[in-house]
Tab-separated table of C-alpha atoms in Angstrom:
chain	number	residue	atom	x	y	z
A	1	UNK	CA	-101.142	-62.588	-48.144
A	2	UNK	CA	-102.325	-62.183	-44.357
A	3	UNK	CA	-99.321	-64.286	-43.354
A	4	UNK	CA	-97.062	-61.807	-45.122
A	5	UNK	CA	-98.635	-58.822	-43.982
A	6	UNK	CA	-98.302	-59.821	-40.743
A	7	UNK	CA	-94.435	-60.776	-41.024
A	8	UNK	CA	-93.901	-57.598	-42.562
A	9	UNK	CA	-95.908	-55.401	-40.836
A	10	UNK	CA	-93.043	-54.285	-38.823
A	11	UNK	CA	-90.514	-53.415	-41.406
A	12	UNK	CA	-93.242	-51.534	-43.348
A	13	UNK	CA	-94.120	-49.672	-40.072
A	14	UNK	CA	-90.155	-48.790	-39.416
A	15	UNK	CA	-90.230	-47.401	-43.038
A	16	UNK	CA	-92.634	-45.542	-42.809
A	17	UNK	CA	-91.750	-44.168	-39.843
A	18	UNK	CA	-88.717	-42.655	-41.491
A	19	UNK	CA	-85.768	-40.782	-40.127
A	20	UNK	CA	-85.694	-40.140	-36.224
A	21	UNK	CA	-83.757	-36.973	-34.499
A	22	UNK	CA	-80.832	-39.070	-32.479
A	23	UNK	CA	-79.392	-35.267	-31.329
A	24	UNK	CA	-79.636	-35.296	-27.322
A	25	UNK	CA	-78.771	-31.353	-27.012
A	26	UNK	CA	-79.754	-29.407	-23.977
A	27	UNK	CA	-81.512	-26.351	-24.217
A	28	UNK	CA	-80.679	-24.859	-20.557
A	29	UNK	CA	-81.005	-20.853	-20.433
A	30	UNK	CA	-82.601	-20.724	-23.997
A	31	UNK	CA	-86.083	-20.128	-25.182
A	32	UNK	CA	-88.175	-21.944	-28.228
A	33	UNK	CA	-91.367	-20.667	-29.534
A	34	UNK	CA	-93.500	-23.429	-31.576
A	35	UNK	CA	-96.908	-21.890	-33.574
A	36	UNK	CA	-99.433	-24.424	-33.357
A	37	UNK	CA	-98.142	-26.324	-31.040
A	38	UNK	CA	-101.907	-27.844	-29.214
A	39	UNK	CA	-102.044	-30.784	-31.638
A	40	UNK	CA	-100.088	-33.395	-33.985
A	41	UNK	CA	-96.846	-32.346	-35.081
A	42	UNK	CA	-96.338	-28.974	-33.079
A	43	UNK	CA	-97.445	-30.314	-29.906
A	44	UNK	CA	-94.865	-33.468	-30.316
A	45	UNK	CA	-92.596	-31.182	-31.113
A	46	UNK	CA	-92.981	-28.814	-28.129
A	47	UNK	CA	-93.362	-32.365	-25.701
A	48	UNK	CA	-89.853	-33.299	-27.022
A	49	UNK	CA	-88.222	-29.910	-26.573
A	50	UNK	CA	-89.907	-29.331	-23.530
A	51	UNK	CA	-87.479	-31.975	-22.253
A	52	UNK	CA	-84.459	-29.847	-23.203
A	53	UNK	CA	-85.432	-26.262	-22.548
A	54	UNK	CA	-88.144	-23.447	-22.116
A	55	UNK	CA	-90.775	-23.753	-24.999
A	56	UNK	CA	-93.596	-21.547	-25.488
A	57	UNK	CA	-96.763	-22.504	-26.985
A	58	UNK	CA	-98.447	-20.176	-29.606
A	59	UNK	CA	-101.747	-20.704	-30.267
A	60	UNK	CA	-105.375	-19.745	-31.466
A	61	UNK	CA	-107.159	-21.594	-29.369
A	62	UNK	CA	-106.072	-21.148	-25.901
A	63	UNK	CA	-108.259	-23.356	-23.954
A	64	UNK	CA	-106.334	-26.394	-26.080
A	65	UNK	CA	-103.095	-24.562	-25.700
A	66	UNK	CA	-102.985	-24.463	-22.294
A	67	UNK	CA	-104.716	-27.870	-21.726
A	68	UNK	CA	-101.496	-29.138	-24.011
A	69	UNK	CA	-99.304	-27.291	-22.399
A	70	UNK	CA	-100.585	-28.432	-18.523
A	71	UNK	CA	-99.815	-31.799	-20.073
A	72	UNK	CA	-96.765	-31.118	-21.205
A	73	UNK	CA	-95.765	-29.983	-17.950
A	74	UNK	CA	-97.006	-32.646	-15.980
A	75	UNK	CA	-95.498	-35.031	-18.190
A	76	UNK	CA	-92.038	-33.525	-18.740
A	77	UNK	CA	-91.590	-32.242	-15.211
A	78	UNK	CA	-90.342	-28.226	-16.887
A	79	UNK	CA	-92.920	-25.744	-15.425
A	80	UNK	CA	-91.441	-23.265	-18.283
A	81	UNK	CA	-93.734	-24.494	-20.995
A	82	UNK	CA	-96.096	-21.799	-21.869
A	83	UNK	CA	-99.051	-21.212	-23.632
A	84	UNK	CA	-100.167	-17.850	-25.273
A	85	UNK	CA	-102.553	-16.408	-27.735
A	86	UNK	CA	-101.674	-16.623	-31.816
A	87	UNK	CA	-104.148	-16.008	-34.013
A	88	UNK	CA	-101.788	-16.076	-37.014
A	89	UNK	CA	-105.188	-15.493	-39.268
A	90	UNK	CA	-104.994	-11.575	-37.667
A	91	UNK	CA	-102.031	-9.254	-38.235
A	92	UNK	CA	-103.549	-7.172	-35.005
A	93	UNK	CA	-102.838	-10.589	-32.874
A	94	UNK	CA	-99.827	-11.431	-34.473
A	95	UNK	CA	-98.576	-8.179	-33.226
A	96	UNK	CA	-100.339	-8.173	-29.856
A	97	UNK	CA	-98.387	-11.882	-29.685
A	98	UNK	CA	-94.993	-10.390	-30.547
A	99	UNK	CA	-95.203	-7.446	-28.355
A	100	UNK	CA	-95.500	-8.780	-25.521
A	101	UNK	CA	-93.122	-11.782	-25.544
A	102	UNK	CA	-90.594	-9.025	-26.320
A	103	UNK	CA	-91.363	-7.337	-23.113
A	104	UNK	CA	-91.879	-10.567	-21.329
A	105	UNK	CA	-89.377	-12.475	-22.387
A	106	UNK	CA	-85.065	-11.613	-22.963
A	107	UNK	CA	-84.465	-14.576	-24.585
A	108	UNK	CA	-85.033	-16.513	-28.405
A	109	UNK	CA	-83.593	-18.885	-29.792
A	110	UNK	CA	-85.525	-20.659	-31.821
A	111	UNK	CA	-88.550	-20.121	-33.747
A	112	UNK	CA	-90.766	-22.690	-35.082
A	113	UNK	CA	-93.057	-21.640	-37.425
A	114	UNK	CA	-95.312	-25.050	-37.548
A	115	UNK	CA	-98.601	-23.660	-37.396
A	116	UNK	CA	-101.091	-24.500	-40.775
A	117	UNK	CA	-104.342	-24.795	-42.438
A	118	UNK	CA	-105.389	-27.048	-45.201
A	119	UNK	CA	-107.710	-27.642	-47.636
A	120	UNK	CA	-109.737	-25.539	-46.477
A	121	UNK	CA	-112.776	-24.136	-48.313
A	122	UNK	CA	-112.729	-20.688	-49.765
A	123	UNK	CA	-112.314	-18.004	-46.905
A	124	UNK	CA	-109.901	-14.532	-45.918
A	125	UNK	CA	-107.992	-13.579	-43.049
A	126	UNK	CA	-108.877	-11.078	-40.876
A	127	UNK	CA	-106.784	-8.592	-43.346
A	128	UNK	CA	-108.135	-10.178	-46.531
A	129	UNK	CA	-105.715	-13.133	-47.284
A	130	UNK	CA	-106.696	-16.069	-48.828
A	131	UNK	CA	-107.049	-18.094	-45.499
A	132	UNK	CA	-104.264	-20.820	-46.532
A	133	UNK	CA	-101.672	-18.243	-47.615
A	134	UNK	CA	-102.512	-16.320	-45.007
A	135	UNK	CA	-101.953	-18.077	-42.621
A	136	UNK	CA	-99.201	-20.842	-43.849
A	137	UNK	CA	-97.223	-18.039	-45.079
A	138	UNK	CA	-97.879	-14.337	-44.280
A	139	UNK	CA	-98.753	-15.034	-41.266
A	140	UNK	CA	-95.392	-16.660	-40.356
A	141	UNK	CA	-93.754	-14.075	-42.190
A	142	UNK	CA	-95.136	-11.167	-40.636
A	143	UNK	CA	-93.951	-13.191	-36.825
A	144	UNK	CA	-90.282	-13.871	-38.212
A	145	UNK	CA	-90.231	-10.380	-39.016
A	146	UNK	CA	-91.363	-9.210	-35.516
A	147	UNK	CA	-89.120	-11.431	-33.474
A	148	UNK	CA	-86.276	-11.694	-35.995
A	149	UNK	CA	-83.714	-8.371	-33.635
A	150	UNK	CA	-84.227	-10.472	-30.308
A	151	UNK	CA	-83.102	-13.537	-32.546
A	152	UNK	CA	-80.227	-11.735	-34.008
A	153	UNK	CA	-78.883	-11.022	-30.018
A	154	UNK	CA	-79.065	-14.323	-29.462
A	155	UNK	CA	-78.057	-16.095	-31.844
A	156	UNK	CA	-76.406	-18.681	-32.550
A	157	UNK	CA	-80.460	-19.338	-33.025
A	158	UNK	CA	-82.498	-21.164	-35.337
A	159	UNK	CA	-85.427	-20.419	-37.779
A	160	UNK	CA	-87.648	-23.723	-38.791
A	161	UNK	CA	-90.513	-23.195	-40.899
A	162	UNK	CA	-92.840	-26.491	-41.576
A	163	UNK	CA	-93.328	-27.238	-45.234
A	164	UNK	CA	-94.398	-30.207	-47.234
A	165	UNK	CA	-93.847	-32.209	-50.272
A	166	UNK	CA	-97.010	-30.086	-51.561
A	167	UNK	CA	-94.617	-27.621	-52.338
A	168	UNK	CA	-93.840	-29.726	-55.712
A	169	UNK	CA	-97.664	-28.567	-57.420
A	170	UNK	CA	-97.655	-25.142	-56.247
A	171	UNK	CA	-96.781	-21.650	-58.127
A	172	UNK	CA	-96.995	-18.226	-57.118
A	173	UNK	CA	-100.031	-16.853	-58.577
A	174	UNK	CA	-98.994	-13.312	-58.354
A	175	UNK	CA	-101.799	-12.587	-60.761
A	176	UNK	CA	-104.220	-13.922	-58.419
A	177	UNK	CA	-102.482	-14.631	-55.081
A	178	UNK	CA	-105.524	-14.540	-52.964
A	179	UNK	CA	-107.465	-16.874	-55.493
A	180	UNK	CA	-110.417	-14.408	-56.382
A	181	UNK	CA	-110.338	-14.966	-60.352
A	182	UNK	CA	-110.513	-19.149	-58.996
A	183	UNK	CA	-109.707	-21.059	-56.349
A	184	UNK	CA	-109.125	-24.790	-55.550
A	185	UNK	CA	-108.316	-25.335	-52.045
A	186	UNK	CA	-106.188	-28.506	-52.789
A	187	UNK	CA	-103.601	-26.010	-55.248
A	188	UNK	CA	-103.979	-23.769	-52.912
A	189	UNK	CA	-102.142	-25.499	-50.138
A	190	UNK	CA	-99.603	-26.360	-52.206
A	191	UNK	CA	-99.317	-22.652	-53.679
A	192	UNK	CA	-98.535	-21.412	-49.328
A	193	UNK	CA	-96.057	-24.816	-48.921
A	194	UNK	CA	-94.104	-23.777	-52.106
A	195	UNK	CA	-94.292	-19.955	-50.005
A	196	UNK	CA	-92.863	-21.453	-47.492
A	197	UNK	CA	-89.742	-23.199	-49.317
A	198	UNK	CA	-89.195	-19.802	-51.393
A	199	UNK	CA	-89.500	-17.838	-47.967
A	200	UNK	CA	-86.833	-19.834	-46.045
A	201	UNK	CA	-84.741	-19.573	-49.252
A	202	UNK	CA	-85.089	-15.367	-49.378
A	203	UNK	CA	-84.591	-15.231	-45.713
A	204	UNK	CA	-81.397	-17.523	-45.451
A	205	UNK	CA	-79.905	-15.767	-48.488
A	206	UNK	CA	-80.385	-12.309	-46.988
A	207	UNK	CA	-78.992	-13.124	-43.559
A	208	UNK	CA	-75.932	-14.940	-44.781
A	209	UNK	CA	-75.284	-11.783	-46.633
A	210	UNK	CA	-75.594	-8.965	-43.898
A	211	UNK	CA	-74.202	-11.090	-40.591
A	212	UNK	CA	-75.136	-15.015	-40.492
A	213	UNK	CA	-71.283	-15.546	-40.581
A	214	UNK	CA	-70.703	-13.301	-37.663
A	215	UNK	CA	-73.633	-13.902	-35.386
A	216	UNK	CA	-75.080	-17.809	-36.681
A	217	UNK	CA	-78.654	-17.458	-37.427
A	218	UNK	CA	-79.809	-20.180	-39.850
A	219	UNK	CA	-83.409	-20.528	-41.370
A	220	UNK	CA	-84.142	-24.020	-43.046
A	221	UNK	CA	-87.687	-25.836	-44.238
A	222	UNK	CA	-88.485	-29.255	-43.748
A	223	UNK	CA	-91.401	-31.387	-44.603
A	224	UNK	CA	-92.661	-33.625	-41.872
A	225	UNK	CA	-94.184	-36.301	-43.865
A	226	UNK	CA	-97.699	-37.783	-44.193
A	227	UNK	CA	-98.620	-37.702	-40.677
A	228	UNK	CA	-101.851	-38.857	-39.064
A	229	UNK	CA	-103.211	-35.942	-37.550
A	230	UNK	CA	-106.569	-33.315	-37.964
A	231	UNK	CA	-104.853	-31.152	-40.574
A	232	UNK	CA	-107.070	-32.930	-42.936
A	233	UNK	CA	-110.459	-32.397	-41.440
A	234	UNK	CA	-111.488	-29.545	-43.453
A	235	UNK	CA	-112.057	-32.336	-46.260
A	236	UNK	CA	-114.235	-35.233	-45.766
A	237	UNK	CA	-112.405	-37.609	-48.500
A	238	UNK	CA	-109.119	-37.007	-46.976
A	239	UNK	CA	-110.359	-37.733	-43.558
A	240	UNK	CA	-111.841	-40.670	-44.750
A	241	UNK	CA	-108.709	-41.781	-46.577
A	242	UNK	CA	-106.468	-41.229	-43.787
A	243	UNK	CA	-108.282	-43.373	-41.512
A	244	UNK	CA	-108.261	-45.720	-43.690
A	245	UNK	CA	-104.681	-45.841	-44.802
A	246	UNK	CA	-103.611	-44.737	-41.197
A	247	UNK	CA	-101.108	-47.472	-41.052
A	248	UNK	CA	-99.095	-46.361	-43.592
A	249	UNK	CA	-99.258	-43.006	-42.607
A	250	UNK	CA	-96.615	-41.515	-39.785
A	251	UNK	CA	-98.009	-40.946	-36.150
A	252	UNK	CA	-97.008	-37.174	-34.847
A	253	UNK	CA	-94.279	-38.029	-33.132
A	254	UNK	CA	-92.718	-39.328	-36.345
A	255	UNK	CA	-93.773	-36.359	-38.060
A	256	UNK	CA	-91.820	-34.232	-35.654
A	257	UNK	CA	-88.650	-35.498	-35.715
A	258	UNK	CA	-87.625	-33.678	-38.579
A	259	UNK	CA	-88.637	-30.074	-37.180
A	260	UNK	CA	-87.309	-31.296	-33.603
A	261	UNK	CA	-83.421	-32.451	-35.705
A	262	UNK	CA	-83.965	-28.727	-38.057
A	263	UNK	CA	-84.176	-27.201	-33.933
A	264	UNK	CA	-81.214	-29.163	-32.290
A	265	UNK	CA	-78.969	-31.469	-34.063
A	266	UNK	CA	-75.701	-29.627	-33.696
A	267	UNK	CA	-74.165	-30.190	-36.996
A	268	UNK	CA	-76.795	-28.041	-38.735
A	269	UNK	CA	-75.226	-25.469	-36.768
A	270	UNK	CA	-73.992	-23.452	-39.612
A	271	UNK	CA	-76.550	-24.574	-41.980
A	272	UNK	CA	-78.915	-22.460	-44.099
A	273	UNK	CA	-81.629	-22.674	-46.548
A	274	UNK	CA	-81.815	-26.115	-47.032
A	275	UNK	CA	-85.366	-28.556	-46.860
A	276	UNK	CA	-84.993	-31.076	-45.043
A	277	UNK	CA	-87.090	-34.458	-44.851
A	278	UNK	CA	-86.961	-37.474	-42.339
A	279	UNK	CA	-83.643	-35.708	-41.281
A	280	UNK	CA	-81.597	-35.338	-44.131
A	281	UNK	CA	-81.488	-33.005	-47.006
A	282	UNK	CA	-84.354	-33.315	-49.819
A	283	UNK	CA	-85.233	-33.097	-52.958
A	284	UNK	CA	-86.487	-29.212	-53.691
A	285	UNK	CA	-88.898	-28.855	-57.490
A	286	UNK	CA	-87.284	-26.350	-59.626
A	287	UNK	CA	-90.039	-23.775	-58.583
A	288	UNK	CA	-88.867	-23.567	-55.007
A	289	UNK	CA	-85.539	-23.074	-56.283
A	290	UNK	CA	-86.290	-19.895	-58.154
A	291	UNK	CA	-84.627	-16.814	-56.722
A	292	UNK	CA	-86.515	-14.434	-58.772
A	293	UNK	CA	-89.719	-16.226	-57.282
A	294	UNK	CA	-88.073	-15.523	-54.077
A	295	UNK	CA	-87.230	-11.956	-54.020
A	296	UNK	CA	-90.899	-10.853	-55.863
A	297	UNK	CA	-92.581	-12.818	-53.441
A	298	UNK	CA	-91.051	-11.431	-50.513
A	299	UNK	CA	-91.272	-7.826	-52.045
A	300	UNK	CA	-95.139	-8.691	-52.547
A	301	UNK	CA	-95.403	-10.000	-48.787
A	302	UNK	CA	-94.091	-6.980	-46.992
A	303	UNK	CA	-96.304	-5.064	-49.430
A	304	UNK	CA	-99.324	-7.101	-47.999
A	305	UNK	CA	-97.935	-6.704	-44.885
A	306	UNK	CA	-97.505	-3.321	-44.685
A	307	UNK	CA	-93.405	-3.498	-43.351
A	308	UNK	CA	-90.239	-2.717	-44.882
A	309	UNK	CA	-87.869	-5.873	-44.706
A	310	UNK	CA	-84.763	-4.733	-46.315
């Protein structure tokens, strides 16, 4: 057995490894924002697109945002990767954030909405969302909402929003959305991944109907696979587990090949509410599918919100 472990250590690694973005597009003149972008996924993400284009960092915590994006820099040789406050667990910051890129910056193109919080124990959002679909989802919302005119005048531009395969277990509680009647923190990141998949669904639907075909704004989901990275560490059995089983598991710069091909490749130029994994098109559950889902939830999320979204 240790003999053929070791002989086929290296296929297993390339398979789990997965699908790799082979698209070597230029992003001269245009600008990406990525949400979380500090650590794992986001912050391969940014280190790759930094090497094409302008990318700006969007973070919580901005001690680690700008110590990732110093590193960045240094690394990539582009001085234009930036790192600014996003605390997408406070509508007031989210809004702060927004306003002033808009009257900083004349320029989006794409949006990267990787940011997320898991398993974490019960807990609300500065507004009073449940802290998962808070953040994972109206948080995100409430950004591509903000920013969504300056991507409109430049488009063609690109909305990616960072699922999962969690999506498959999760409903829309409607009944109990911010899990006050019960809550288990495991359903309850798969309840704001399934948000996610219905979101990018609403949102592609509506813009091909008022002026994708004109203008060439495109919103698509993707899950990045089981990556190695602190997402887990609000649960001490995952953590655990994922050391353990680390070998099997995809490093971040696997993980972030599927948002980096959802952000460049060129033929998903015209593309539109699709999920994507190891970059190609995957398999959505029935639930994520659900239009009626779609449109209540989005109607329910600008009520939360406080915004009219027609």
């Amino acid at each position: 057995v240790p003999v053929f472990l070791f002989v086929a250590a290296p296929y297993i690694r390339r398979y789990v490894a997965g699908g790799r973005c082979k698209s070597t597009a230029r992003l001269e003149g245009k600008v990406v924002i990525i949400t979380g972008a500090n650590t794992g996924i986001g912050k391969e993400t940014a280190r790759d697109l930094a090497r094409r284009g302008k990318v700006i960092i969007a973070c919580r915590d901005t001690a680690k945002a700008e110590a990732a994006a110093s590193e960045i820099r240094a690394e990539t040789g582009n001085q234009e990767v930036i790192a600014k406050k996003l605390d997408l667990a406070d509508t007031k910051s989210i809004r702060e954030f927004a306003e002033r890129f808009l009257a900083e910056e004349k320029e989006l193109h794409i949006l990267i909405n990787n940011a997320g919080v898991m398993l974490c124990p019960y807990s609300k959002t500065a507004d009073g969302f449940e802290m998962q679909l808070g953040v994972n989802h109206l948080g995100h919302f409430l950004l591509t909402f903000l920013l969504l005119e300056r991507l409109k005048q430049c488009a063609p531009a690109r909305i990616v929003n960072v699922s999962s395969l969690a999506h498959h277990g999760g409903r829309i509680r409607f009944h109990d959305l911010h899990g006050e009647k019960s809550y288990n923190r495991g359903l309850a990141y798969c309840h704001s991944k399934l948000a996610n998949v219905l979101f990018t669904r609403e949102l592609a639907r509506r813009l091909q109907g008022k002026f994708q075909r004109q203008e060439g704004l495109t919103a698509n989901a993707l899950h990045p696979g089981s990556v190695y990275s602190d997402l887990v560490r609000h649960s001490f059995i995952m953590t655990w587990l994922w050391k353990i089983f680390s070998f099997f598991l995809k490093s971040p710069c696997e993980g972030a090949q599927t948002s980096i091909y959802c952000a460049v490749a060129e033929e998903l130029e015209s593309v539109t509410g699709q999920y994507f994994s190891d970059c190609q098109p995957a398999y959505v559950s029935p639930r994520g599918r659900d239009d009626e889902t779609a449109k209540k939830l989005w109607s329910v999320s600008c009520e939360l919100l406080g915004i009219q979204w027609d």
